Coordinates of N, CA and C in Angstrom, one line a residue:
X1 N 72.0 -25.9 -63.5 CA 73.2 -26.1 -64.4 C 74.2 -25.0 -64.0
X2 N 75.5 -25.0 -64.1 CA 76.0 -23.9 -64.0 C 76.9 -23.8 -65.0
X3 N 77.1 -22.5 -65.6 CA 77.7 -21.9 -66.8 C 79.4 -22.3 -66.4
X4 N 80.0 -22.9 -67.5 CA 81.2 -23.1 -67.2 C 81.9 -23.2 -68.6
X5 N 83.5 -23.6 -68.4 CA 83.9 -23.8 -69.8 C 84.0 -22.3 -70.6
X6 N 84.2 -22.6 -72.2 CA 84.2 -21.3 -72.9 C 82.9 -20.8 -72.8
X7 N 81.8 -21.6 -72.8 CA 80.5 -20.7 -72.8 C 80.4 -20.1 -71.1
X8 N 81.1 -20.4 -70.3 CA 80.9 -19.6 -69.3 C 81.4 -18.4 -69.2
X9 N 82.8 -18.2 -69.8 CA 83.6 -17.3 -70.1 C 82.9 -16.4 -71.0
X10 N 82.4 -17.0 -72.3 CA 81.9 -16.0 -73.1 C 80.8 -15.1 -72.2
X11 N 79.7 -15.9 -71.7 CA 78.8 -15.2 -70.8 C 78.9 -14.2 -69.7
X12 N 80.2 -14.6 -69.0 CA 80.9 -13.4 -68.3 C 81.1 -12.2 -69.2
X13 N 81.6 -12.1 -70.0 CA 82.1 -11.3 -70.6 C 81.3 -10.3 -71.4
X14 N 79.9 -11.3 -71.7 CA 78.9 -10.7 -72.6 C 78.3 -9.8 -71.4
X15 N 78.2 -10.3 -70.5 CA 77.3 -9.7 -69.2 C 77.9 -8.6 -68.9
X16 N 79.3 -8.5 -68.7 CA 80.2 -7.3 -68.3 C 79.9 -6.3 -69.4
X17 N 80.4 -6.7 -70.8 CA 80.0 -5.4 -72.0 C 78.5 -5.1 -71.9
X18 N 77.5 -5.5 -71.4 CA 76.3 -4.8 -71.0 C 76.1 -4.2 -69.7
X19 N 76.9 -4.1 -68.7 CA 77.2 -3.2 -67.8 C 76.8 -4.1 -66.5
X20 N 76.8 -5.2 -66.3 CA 76.9 -5.9 -65.3 C 78.3 -5.7 -64.6
X21 N 78.2 -5.7 -63.3 CA 79.5 -5.8 -62.3 C 79.5 -6.5 -61.3
X22 N 78.6 -6.9 -60.7 CA 78.4 -8.1 -59.7 C 78.3 -9.7 -60.5
X23 N 79.7 -10.1 -60.0 CA 79.7 -11.7 -60.2 C 79.6 -12.8 -59.3
X24 N 78.7 -13.4 -59.1 CA 78.7 -14.6 -58.6 C 79.1 -15.9 -58.7
X25 N 80.1 -16.4 -57.9 CA 80.5 -18.0 -58.4 C 80.8 -18.5 -56.8
X26 N 81.1 -19.6 -57.0 CA 81.4 -20.6 -55.7 C 82.3 -21.8 -56.1
X27 N 83.1 -22.2 -55.2 CA 83.9 -23.5 -55.4 C 83.2 -24.7 -55.8
X28 N 82.0 -25.0 -55.4 CA 81.1 -25.9 -55.6 C 80.4 -25.8 -56.9
X29 N 80.5 -24.8 -57.5 CA 79.7 -24.5 -58.8 C 80.7 -24.7 -60.2
X30 N 82.2 -25.2 -59.7 CA 83.2 -25.2 -60.5 C 83.2 -24.4 -61.9
X31 N 83.1 -23.3 -61.4 CA 83.4 -22.4 -62.7 C 84.2 -21.4 -62.3
X32 N 85.0 -21.2 -61.2 CA 85.5 -20.1 -61.0 C 86.6 -19.7 -62.0
X33 N 87.3 -20.7 -62.9 CA 88.2 -20.6 -63.9 C 87.5 -19.7 -64.8
X34 N 86.2 -20.5 -65.1 CA 85.6 -19.6 -66.3 C 85.1 -18.2 -66.2
X35 N 84.7 -18.2 -64.9 CA 84.7 -16.5 -64.5 C 85.9 -15.7 -64.6
X36 N 86.7 -16.2 -64.1 CA 88.4 -15.7 -64.4 C 88.5 -15.5 -65.7
X37 N 88.3 -16.1 -66.5 CA 88.5 -16.3 -68.0 C 87.5 -15.2 -69.0
X38 N 86.6 -15.3 -68.3 CA 85.3 -14.1 -69.0 C 86.1 -12.7 -68.5
X39 N 86.4 -12.5 -67.1 CA 86.9 -11.3 -66.8 C 88.1 -11.0 -67.9
X40 N 88.9 -11.5 -68.0 CA 90.2 -11.6 -68.8 C 89.8 -11.0 -70.2
X41 N 88.6 -11.9 -70.6 CA 88.2 -11.7 -72.1 C 87.7 -10.3 -72.3
X42 N 87.0 -9.7 -71.1 CA 86.5 -8.5 -70.8 C 87.0 -7.3 -71.4
X43 N 88.3 -7.4 -70.6 CA 89.3 -6.5 -70.7 C 88.7 -5.2 -69.6
X44 N 88.2 -5.4 -69.0 CA 87.7 -4.7 -67.9 C 88.5 -4.7 -66.9
X45 N 88.8 -3.5 -66.1 CA 89.5 -3.4 -64.8 C 89.0 -4.1 -63.8
X46 N 90.1 -4.9 -62.8 CA 89.3 -5.6 -62.0 C 88.5 -4.7 -60.6
X47 N 88.8 -3.4 -60.3 CA 88.5 -2.7 -59.4 C 87.1 -2.4 -59.8
X48 N 86.7 -2.5 -61.3 CA 85.2 -2.1 -61.5 C 84.3 -3.0 -61.2
X49 N 84.7 -4.2 -60.8 CA 83.9 -5.6 -60.6 C 83.7 -5.7 -59.2
X50 N 82.9 -6.6 -58.8 CA 82.4 -6.9 -57.4 C 82.5 -8.3 -57.7
X51 N 83.4 -9.1 -57.0 CA 83.4 -10.7 -57.4 C 82.8 -11.2 -55.8
X52 N 82.1 -12.4 -56.2 CA 81.8 -13.1 -54.9 C 81.9 -14.5 -55.1
X53 N 82.8 -15.1 -54.2 CA 82.7 -16.7 -54.2 C 82.6 -17.1 -52.9
X54 N 82.3 -18.3 -52.7 CA 81.8 -19.1 -51.3 C 82.5 -20.3 -50.9
X55 N 82.6 -20.4 -49.9 CA 83.5 -21.5 -49.0 C 82.4 -22.7 -49.0
X56 N 82.7 -24.0 -49.5 CA 82.0 -25.0 -49.5 C 82.1 -25.8 -48.0
X57 N 81.3 -26.7 -47.8 CA 81.1 -27.6 -46.5 C 82.4 -28.1 -46.7
X58 N 82.8 -29.2 -47.5 CA 84.0 -29.8 -47.3 C 85.3 -29.2 -47.2
X59 N 85.4 -27.7 -47.7 CA 86.4 -26.9 -47.0 C 86.3 -26.2 -45.7
X60 N 85.4 -26.5 -44.9 CA 85.3 -25.7 -43.6 C 86.2 -26.0 -42.6
X61 N 86.5 -25.0 -41.5 CA 87.8 -25.1 -40.9 C 88.9 -24.0 -40.9
X62 N 89.7 -23.7 -39.8 CA 90.5 -22.8 -40.1 C 91.7 -22.9 -41.1
X63 N 92.2 -23.8 -41.2 CA 93.2 -23.9 -42.4 C 92.7 -24.4 -43.8
X64 N 91.7 -25.4 -43.8 CA 91.1 -25.5 -44.8 C 90.4 -24.4 -45.7
X65 N 89.8 -23.6 -45.0 CA 89.1 -22.4 -45.5 C 90.2 -21.0 -45.8
X66 N 91.2 -21.4 -45.3 CA 92.2 -20.3 -45.7 C 92.7 -21.0 -47.2
X67 N 92.9 -22.1 -47.1 CA 93.8 -23.1 -48.5 C 92.5 -22.5 -49.4
X68 N 91.3 -23.1 -48.9 CA 90.3 -23.0 -50.3 C 89.9 -21.7 -51.0
X69 N 90.2 -20.5 -49.9 CA 89.9 -19.2 -50.4 C 91.2 -18.9 -51.3
X70 N 92.9 -19.2 -51.0 CA 93.5 -19.1 -52.2 C 93.5 -19.9 -53.4
X71 N 92.7 -20.7 -53.4 CA 92.6 -21.6 -54.4 C 91.5 -21.0 -55.4
X72 N 90.6 -20.5 -54.7 CA 89.5 -19.5 -55.4 C 90.2 -18.1 -55.9
X73 N 91.2 -17.6 -55.1 CA 91.5 -16.6 -55.8 C 92.5 -16.7 -56.9
X74 N 93.3 -17.8 -57.2 CA 94.3 -18.5 -58.0 C 93.4 -18.8 -59.5
X75 N 92.0 -19.5 -59.2 CA 91.3 -19.8 -60.3 C 90.5 -18.6 -60.8
X76 N 90.1 -17.8 -60.1 CA 89.8 -16.4 -60.7 C 90.8 -15.4 -61.2
X77 N 92.1 -15.5 -60.9 CA 93.0 -14.8 -61.3 C 93.0 -13.3 -60.6
X78 N 92.6 -13.2 -59.3 CA 92.6 -11.8 -58.9 C 93.4 -12.0 -57.4
X79 N 93.9 -11.1 -56.9 CA 94.1 -11.1 -55.7 C 93.3 -10.7 -54.2
X80 N 92.0 -10.3 -54.6 CA 91.1 -10.4 -53.6 C 89.6 -10.5 -54.0
X81 N 88.9 -10.7 -52.8 CA 87.5 -10.8 -53.3 C 86.7 -9.7 -52.8
X82 N 85.5 -9.2 -53.2 CA 84.9 -8.3 -52.9 C 84.2 -8.8 -51.6
X83 N 83.5 -10.2 -51.9 CA 82.6 -10.7 -51.1 C 83.0 -12.1 -50.8
X84 N 82.9 -12.8 -49.6 CA 83.2 -14.2 -49.3 C 82.3 -14.7 -48.4
X85 N 81.6 -16.1 -48.9 CA 80.5 -16.3 -48.4 C 80.6 -17.8 -47.5
X86 N 80.2 -18.2 -46.4 CA 79.7 -19.9 -46.0 C 78.7 -20.0 -46.7
X87 N 79.0 -21.2 -47.6 CA 78.2 -21.5 -48.7 C 76.8 -22.1 -47.9
X88 N 76.9 -23.0 -46.9 CA 76.1 -23.6 -46.2 C 76.3 -23.5 -44.8
X89 N 75.5 -23.5 -43.7 CA 75.5 -23.6 -42.2 C 75.9 -25.0 -42.0
X90 N 77.1 -25.7 -42.3 CA 77.6 -27.0 -41.8 C 78.9 -27.4 -42.0
X91 N 79.4 -28.1 -41.1 CA 80.6 -28.2 -40.9 C 81.3 -27.4 -39.8
X92 N 82.4 -27.0 -39.9 CA 83.1 -26.0 -39.0 C 82.8 -24.6 -39.0
X93 N 81.7 -24.2 -38.9 CA 81.4 -22.8 -39.1 C 82.3 -21.7 -38.2
X94 N 82.4 -22.1 -37.2 CA 83.1 -21.2 -36.1 C 84.6 -20.9 -36.6
X95 N 85.2 -22.1 -36.8 CA 86.6 -21.7 -37.4 C 86.6 -21.1 -38.7
X96 N 85.9 -21.7 -39.7 CA 85.8 -21.3 -41.0 C 85.6 -19.6 -40.7
X97 N 84.8 -18.9 -40.1 CA 84.5 -17.8 -39.7 C 85.7 -16.8 -39.3
X98 N 86.4 -17.7 -38.3 CA 87.8 -17.1 -37.8 C 88.7 -16.9 -38.8
X99 N 88.8 -17.9 -39.7 CA 89.7 -17.5 -41.0 C 89.3 -16.3 -42.2
X100 N 88.1 -16.5 -42.1 CA 87.2 -15.6 -43.1 C 87.3 -13.9 -42.5
X101 N 87.5 -13.8 -41.1 CA 87.7 -12.7 -40.4 C 89.0 -12.1 -40.7
X102 N 90.0 -13.1 -40.4 CA 91.4 -12.6 -40.5 C 91.7 -12.4 -42.1
X103 N 91.1 -13.1 -43.1 CA 91.4 -12.5 -44.3 C 90.7 -11.3 -44.9
X104 N 89.7 -10.9 -43.9 CA 89.1 -9.6 -44.1 C 90.1 -8.3 -43.5
X105 N 90.7 -9.0 -42.3 CA 91.1 -7.7 -41.7 C 92.6 -7.7 -42.5
X106 N 92.8 -8.4 -43.0 CA 94.2 -8.6 -44.0 C 94.1 -7.7 -45.3
X107 N 92.8 -7.3 -45.6 CA 92.3 -6.7 -46.7 C 92.2 -7.9 -48.1
X108 N 92.3 -8.9 -47.7 CA 92.1 -10.0 -49.0 C 90.8 -10.3 -49.4
X109 N 89.8 -9.9 -48.4 CA 88.4 -9.8 -48.5 C 87.8 -8.7 -48.1
X110 N 87.0 -7.8 -49.1 CA 86.4 -6.4 -48.8 C 85.2 -6.7 -47.8
X111 N 84.3 -8.1 -47.9 CA 83.1 -8.0 -47.0 C 83.2 -9.5 -46.9
X112 N 82.7 -9.8 -45.6 CA 82.3 -11.5 -45.4 C 80.8 -11.7 -45.3
X113 N 80.3 -13.0 -45.3 CA 79.0 -13.0 -45.2 C 78.8 -14.7 -45.3
X114 N 77.6 -14.9 -45.4 CA 77.1 -16.3 -45.1 C 75.9 -16.3 -46.4
X115 N 75.6 -17.9 -46.5 CA 74.3 -18.2 -47.3 C 73.7 -19.3 -46.7
X116 N 72.5 -19.2 -46.9 CA 71.3 -20.3 -46.4 C 71.3 -20.6 -44.9
X117 N 71.6 -19.3 -44.1 CA 71.6 -19.5 -42.7 C 70.2 -19.2 -42.4
X118 N 69.6 -19.7 -41.4 CA 68.2 -19.2 -40.6 C 68.8 -18.4 -39.7
X119 N 67.6 -18.0 -39.0 CA 68.0 -16.5 -38.0 C 68.4 -17.3 -36.6
X120 N 68.5 -18.5 -36.3 CA 69.2 -18.7 -34.9 C 70.7 -18.9 -35.2
X121 N 71.2 -19.7 -36.5 CA 72.6 -20.0 -37.0 C 73.0 -18.4 -37.4
X122 N 72.3 -17.5 -37.9 CA 73.0 -16.1 -38.2 C 73.0 -15.2 -36.8
X123 N 72.3 -15.4 -35.6 CA 72.3 -14.7 -34.5 C 73.6 -15.6 -33.6
X124 N 73.8 -16.6 -33.8 CA 74.8 -17.0 -33.0 C 76.2 -16.7 -33.7
X125 N 76.0 -16.6 -34.9 CA 77.5 -15.7 -35.6 C 77.7 -14.4 -35.3
X126 N 76.5 -13.8 -35.3 CA 76.9 -12.4 -34.8 C 77.2 -12.2 -33.4
X127 N 76.7 -13.0 -32.7 CA 76.8 -12.9 -31.2 C 78.1 -13.3 -30.4
X128 N 78.5 -14.1 -31.2 CA 80.2 -14.8 -30.9 C 81.1 -14.7 -31.7
X129 N 81.3 -13.4 -32.7 CA 82.4 -13.1 -33.2 C 82.2 -11.6 -33.5
X130 N 83.5 -11.3 -33.9 CA 83.9 -9.5 -34.0 C 83.0 -8.8 -35.1
X131 N 83.2 -9.8 -36.4 CA 82.8 -9.0 -37.6 C 81.3 -9.8 -37.8
X132 N 80.1 -8.7 -38.1 CA 79.1 -9.3 -38.6 C 79.0 -9.6 -39.9
X133 N 78.3 -10.9 -40.5 CA 78.0 -11.2 -41.8 C 77.2 -9.6 -42.6
X134 N 77.7 -9.5 -43.7 CA 77.0 -8.1 -44.3 C 75.6 -8.9 -45.0
X135 N 75.7 -9.9 -45.5 CA 74.8 -10.6 -46.5 C 74.5 -11.9 -46.0
X136 N 73.3 -12.6 -46.1 CA 72.7 -13.8 -46.2 C 72.3 -13.9 -47.5
X137 N 73.0 -14.9 -48.3 CA 72.4 -15.2 -49.6 C 71.3 -16.3 -49.4
X138 N 70.0 -16.2 -49.7 CA 69.1 -17.3 -49.5 C 68.2 -17.4 -50.8
X139 N 67.5 -18.7 -50.8 CA 66.2 -19.0 -51.7 C 65.2 -17.7 -51.5
X140 N 65.2 -17.1 -52.2 CA 63.8 -16.3 -52.4 C 63.4 -15.5 -53.6
X141 N 62.0 -16.0 -53.8 CA 61.4 -15.6 -54.9 C 60.1 -15.4 -54.9
X142 N 59.3 -15.1 -55.8 CA 57.8 -14.8 -55.6 C 56.9 -15.9 -55.1
X143 N 57.2 -17.2 -55.1 CA 56.7 -18.5 -54.7 C 57.3 -19.1 -53.4
X144 N 58.5 -18.4 -52.8 CA 58.9 -18.5 -51.6 C 59.5 -16.8 -50.8
X145 N 58.5 -16.2 -50.8 CA 58.9 -14.9 -50.2 C 59.9 -14.7 -49.2
X146 N 59.6 -15.6 -48.1 CA 60.3 -15.5 -46.8 C 60.4 -14.3 -46.1
X147 N 59.1 -14.0 -45.8 CA 58.9 -12.6 -44.9 C 59.8 -12.7 -43.4
X148 N 59.7 -13.5 -43.2 CA 60.0 -13.9 -41.8 C 61.7 -13.6 -41.8
X149 N 62.4 -13.9 -42.9 CA 63.6 -13.8 -43.5 C 64.0 -12.5 -43.5
X150 N 62.9 -12.1 -44.2 CA 63.1 -10.3 -44.8 C 63.1 -9.6 -43.5
X151 N 62.4 -9.9 -42.6 CA 62.4 -9.0 -41.2 C 63.6 -9.1 -40.6
X152 N 64.0 -10.2 -40.1 CA 65.1 -10.5 -39.2 C 66.4 -10.2 -39.7
X153 N 66.6 -10.0 -41.2 CA 67.6 -9.8 -41.8 C 67.5 -8.1 -41.6
X154 N 66.5 -7.6 -41.8 CA 66.4 -6.0 -41.6 C 66.7 -5.6 -40.1
X155 N 66.4 -6.4 -39.1 CA 66.6 -6.6 -37.6 C 68.1 -6.3 -37.2
X156 N 68.9 -7.2 -38.0 CA 70.2 -7.3 -37.8 C 71.0 -6.6 -38.5
X157 N 70.5 -5.9 -39.7 CA 71.2 -5.3 -40.5 C 72.1 -5.8 -41.4
X158 N 71.7 -6.6 -42.0 CA 72.4 -8.0 -42.7 C 71.4 -7.7 -44.0
X159 N 71.9 -7.7 -45.4 CA 71.4 -7.5 -46.8 C 71.0 -9.1 -47.2
X160 N 69.8 -9.0 -47.5 CA 69.3 -10.2 -48.1 C 69.5 -10.3 -49.7
X161 N 69.9 -11.3 -49.9 CA 70.3 -11.5 -51.6 C 69.6 -13.0 -52.0
X162 N 68.9 -13.0 -53.1 CA 68.4 -13.9 -53.7 C 69.3 -14.9 -54.9
X163 N 69.7 -16.0 -54.4 CA 70.4 -16.7 -55.2 C 69.4 -17.3 -56.5
X164 N 68.2 -17.3 -56.4 CA 67.6 -18.0 -57.4 C 66.2 -16.6 -57.6
X165 N 66.3 -15.9 -58.2 CA 65.3 -14.9 -58.2 C 64.3 -15.5 -59.2
X166 N 64.2 -16.4 -60.1 CA 63.2 -16.8 -60.9 C 63.0 -18.1 -60.5
X167 N 63.6 -18.9 -59.2 CA 63.1 -20.0 -59.3 C 63.4 -21.0 -60.0
X168 N 64.6 -20.6 -61.0 CA 64.9 -21.6 -62.3 C 63.5 -21.8 -62.9
X169 N 62.5 -21.2 -63.1 CA 61.5 -21.1 -63.6 C 60.5 -22.1 -63.4
X170 N 60.9 -22.6 -62.2 CA 59.8 -23.8 -61.5 C 58.7 -23.6 -61.2
X171 N 57.4 -24.3 -61.3 CA 56.3 -24.1 -60.8 C 55.6 -23.0 -61.9
X172 N 56.0 -23.1 -63.0 CA 55.5 -22.6 -64.1 C 55.7 -20.8 -64.0
X173 N 56.7 -20.4 -63.5 CA 56.9 -19.1 -63.3 C 56.9 -18.2 -64.3
X174 N 57.6 -18.6 -65.4 CA 57.6 -17.8 -66.5 C 56.0 -17.6 -67.2
X175 N 55.2 -18.5 -66.9 CA 54.0 -18.3 -67.6 C 53.2 -18.3 -66.8
X176 N 53.1 -17.8 -65.2 CA 52.4 -17.5 -64.2 C 51.3 -16.3 -64.7
X177 N 49.9 -16.4 -64.9 CA 49.0 -15.6 -65.2 C 48.9 -14.2 -64.7
X178 N 49.3 -14.4 -63.2 CA 49.3 -13.1 -62.6 C 50.5 -12.2 -62.8
X179 N 51.8 -12.7 -62.7 CA 52.8 -12.1 -63.4 C 52.6 -11.5 -64.8
X180 N 52.1 -12.4 -65.7 CA 52.2 -11.8 -67.0 C 51.1 -10.9 -67.2
X181 N 50.1 -10.7 -66.4 CA 48.9 -9.7 -66.5 C 49.7 -8.4 -65.7
X182 N 50.6 -8.7 -64.9 CA 51.2 -7.3 -64.1 C 52.2 -6.7 -65.2
X183 N 52.9 -7.7 -65.9 CA 54.1 -7.4 -67.0 C 53.3 -6.6 -68.1
X184 N 52.2 -7.4 -68.7 CA 51.4 -6.6 -69.8 C 51.2 -4.9 -69.3
X185 N 50.6 -4.9 -68.2 CA 49.9 -3.6 -67.4 C 51.3 -2.6 -67.7
X186 N 52.7 -3.0 -67.6 CA 53.5 -2.2 -67.6 C 54.6 -2.1 -68.9
X187 N 54.0 -3.3 -69.8 CA 54.8 -3.4 -71.0 C 56.3 -4.1 -70.7
X188 N 56.1 -5.0 -69.5 CA 57.2 -5.9 -69.6 C 57.2 -6.8 -69.4
X189 N 58.4 -7.8 -69.3 CA 58.2 -9.5 -69.3 C 57.8 -9.9 -67.7
X190 N 57.5 -11.0 -67.5 CA 57.8 -11.8 -66.4 C 58.8 -11.8 -65.5
X191 N 60.0 -11.8 -66.2 CA 61.2 -11.6 -65.6 C 61.7 -10.4 -65.1
X192 N 61.2 -9.4 -65.9 CA 61.6 -8.2 -65.3 C 60.7 -7.7 -64.1
X193 N 59.5 -8.1 -64.1 CA 58.4 -7.8 -63.0 C 59.1 -8.6 -61.8
X194 N 59.5 -9.7 -61.9 CA 60.3 -10.5 -60.7 C 61.4 -9.5 -60.4
X195 N 62.1 -9.3 -60.9 CA 63.5 -8.5 -60.8 C 62.9 -7.1 -60.0
X196 N 62.0 -6.6 -60.6 CA 61.5 -5.4 -59.9 C 60.9 -5.4 -58.6
X197 N 60.3 -6.2 -58.5 CA 59.9 -6.9 -57.2 C 60.9 -7.0 -56.2
X198 N 61.9 -7.6 -56.5 CA 63.3 -7.9 -55.5 C 63.7 -6.5 -55.2
X199 N 63.9 -5.8 -56.5 CA 64.5 -4.4 -56.4 C 63.6 -3.3 -55.2
X200 N 62.4 -3.4 -55.8 CA 61.5 -2.6 -54.6 C 61.7 -2.9 -52.9
X201 N 61.9 -4.0 -52.8 CA 61.8 -4.6 -51.5 C 63.2 -4.5 -50.9
X202 N 64.1 -3.9 -51.8 CA 65.7 -3.9 -51.1 C 66.6 -5.2 -51.4
X203 N 66.0 -6.0 -52.0 CA 66.6 -7.4 -52.0 C 67.7 -7.6 -53.4
X204 N 68.9 -7.7 -52.9 CA 69.9 -7.9 -54.4 C 69.4 -9.5 -54.9
X205 N 69.2 -9.2 -56.2 CA 68.8 -10.8 -56.9 C 70.0 -10.6 -58.0
X206 N 70.4 -12.1 -58.1 CA 71.4 -12.6 -59.0 C 70.7 -13.2 -59.8
X207 N 70.1 -12.9 -61.0 CA 69.8 -13.7 -62.1 C 70.9 -14.2 -63.1
X208 N 70.5 -15.4 -63.5 CA 71.5 -16.2 -64.5 C 70.9 -16.2 -65.9
X209 N 71.7 -16.1 -66.7 CA 71.4 -16.4 -68.0 C 72.2 -16.8 -69.2
X210 N 72.3 -17.6 -70.3 CA 73.3 -17.7 -71.2 C 73.3 -16.9 -72.4
X211 N 72.0 -16.0 -72.4 CA 71.4 -15.5 -73.6 C 72.1 -14.1 -73.6
X212 N 72.3 -13.4 -74.1 CA 72.6 -11.9 -74.2 C 71.6 -10.9 -74.3
X213 N 70.6 -11.6 -75.0 CA 69.1 -10.9 -75.2 C 68.5 -10.8 -73.6
X214 N 68.7 -12.1 -73.0 CA 67.8 -12.1 -71.5 C 68.9 -11.3 -70.4
X215 N 70.1 -11.1 -70.9 CA 71.0 -10.4 -69.8 C 70.4 -9.2 -70.2
X216 N 70.2 -8.5 -71.3 CA 69.9 -6.9 -71.3 C 68.5 -6.7 -70.7
X217 N 67.9 -7.6 -71.3 CA 66.1 -7.8 -70.8 C 66.4 -7.5 -69.1
X218 N 67.1 -8.6 -68.3 CA 67.1 -8.5 -67.1 C 67.6 -7.1 -66.4
X219 N 68.2 -6.1 -66.9 CA 68.8 -4.9 -66.6 C 67.9 -3.9 -66.9
X220 N 66.5 -3.9 -67.8 CA 65.9 -3.3 -68.2 C 64.6 -3.1 -67.1
X221 N 65.1 -2.9 -65.7 CA 63.7 -2.7 -65.1 C 63.7 -1.3 -64.1
X222 N 64.6 -0.4 -64.6 CA 64.7 1.0 -63.8 C 63.7 1.9 -64.3
X223 N 62.8 1.6 -65.3 CA 62.0 2.6 -66.1 C 60.4 2.5 -65.8
X224 N 60.6 1.7 -64.7 CA 59.0 1.6 -64.0 C 58.9 1.1 -62.8
X225 N 57.5 0.9 -62.5 CA 57.4 0.8 -60.9 C 56.4 0.1 -60.6
X226 N 56.2 -1.1 -59.8 CA 55.2 -1.8 -59.4 C 54.3 -1.0 -58.7
X227 N 52.8 -0.7 -58.7 CA 52.1 -0.3 -57.7 C 51.9 -1.0 -56.8
X228 N 51.2 -0.5 -55.5 CA 50.7 -1.0 -54.4 C 49.8 -2.6 -54.7
X229 N 48.6 -2.4 -55.9 CA 47.9 -3.4 -56.1 C 49.0 -4.6 -56.9
X230 N 49.9 -4.3 -57.6 CA 50.9 -5.2 -58.2 C 51.6 -5.7 -57.2
X231 N 52.2 -5.3 -56.2 CA 52.6 -6.1 -55.0 C 51.8 -6.7 -54.3
X232 N 50.4 -6.4 -54.1 CA 49.3 -7.2 -53.5 C 49.3 -8.3 -54.4
X233 N 49.2 -8.4 -55.4 CA 49.0 -9.5 -56.4 C 50.2 -10.5 -56.0
X234 N 51.2 -9.9 -56.1 CA 52.6 -10.9 -56.0 C 52.7 -11.4 -54.5
X235 N 52.3 -10.6 -53.8 CA 52.4 -11.4 -52.1 C 51.4 -12.7 -52.3
X236 N 50.3 -12.5 -52.9 CA 49.3 -14.0 -52.8 C 50.0 -15.0 -53.6
X237 N 51.1 -14.9 -54.3 CA 51.7 -16.0 -55.3 C 52.5 -16.9 -53.9
X238 N 52.8 -16.2 -52.9 CA 53.6 -17.0 -52.1 C 53.1 -18.4 -51.5
X239 N 53.9 -19.5 -51.9 CA 53.5 -20.8 -51.6 C 54.1 -21.4 -50.1
X240 N 55.0 -20.3 -49.4 CA 55.7 -20.4 -48.3 C 56.3 -21.9 -48.2
X241 N 57.0 -22.4 -49.3 CA 57.8 -23.7 -49.4 C 59.0 -23.4 -50.2
X242 N 59.8 -24.2 -50.2 CA 61.0 -24.2 -51.0 C 60.5 -24.7 -52.5
X243 N 61.4 -24.1 -53.6 CA 61.2 -24.8 -54.7 C 62.3 -25.9 -54.9
X244 N 63.2 -26.0 -54.1 CA 64.4 -26.7 -54.2 C 64.7 -27.7 -53.1
X245 N 63.8 -28.3 -52.8 CA 63.9 -29.4 -51.7 C 64.8 -30.5 -51.7
X246 N 65.3 -30.6 -53.0 CA 66.3 -31.5 -53.3 C 68.0 -30.8 -52.5
X247 N 67.9 -29.5 -52.4 CA 69.1 -28.8 -51.9 C 68.9 -28.6 -50.4
X248 N 68.0 -28.7 -49.7 CA 67.8 -28.8 -48.1 C 68.5 -29.9 -47.7

């Protein structure tokens, strides 16, 4: 469930007040207006933020992509985006990317990328266009570690970003015995262990919470380090399958 309305705006303002600067939204989430309202409520300068939104499948194509982008800007109350992604590798990807390249060259987007692309889809985009995607935002967490994607994204020089670093708590993530044991060792929560695991692998993680206490907790991962034995234990949790089969 995506945070929207007054609750969504409050959550964005709370996150910014705690020090968060990367905000991730999308047309399909239905909360771009709430994110914009939260930014306004926070009183922070626009240039201090890194705002990401995404182009949905229904808006694919050259003209439609440009129209959708402008609508996202309007809802967010900004005149540029820091990052704009093709949300899924469906529809008219070729002409959507062409439109995004033009918006990038015009300075309306600071960087462009993709989400949920596999290696062949990503390589096709790189080989047949002038501007390379800077990010591939995919499902990855301790139960779906995606070592193959981790390697090929490194090979192509594309940043890996986790859109669900906690797997939304599926498969009992927050009560997992191995993660809890690692957390106890470092006096940290399971959530902090998961985020630190992403951080040490060089993966950008986007945690989501409506609770200010959890937002604060999610930031407190820079005063400890997972050792080799911790990383090995976590590697054994990989089930090598999506925890969101309904989204594939």
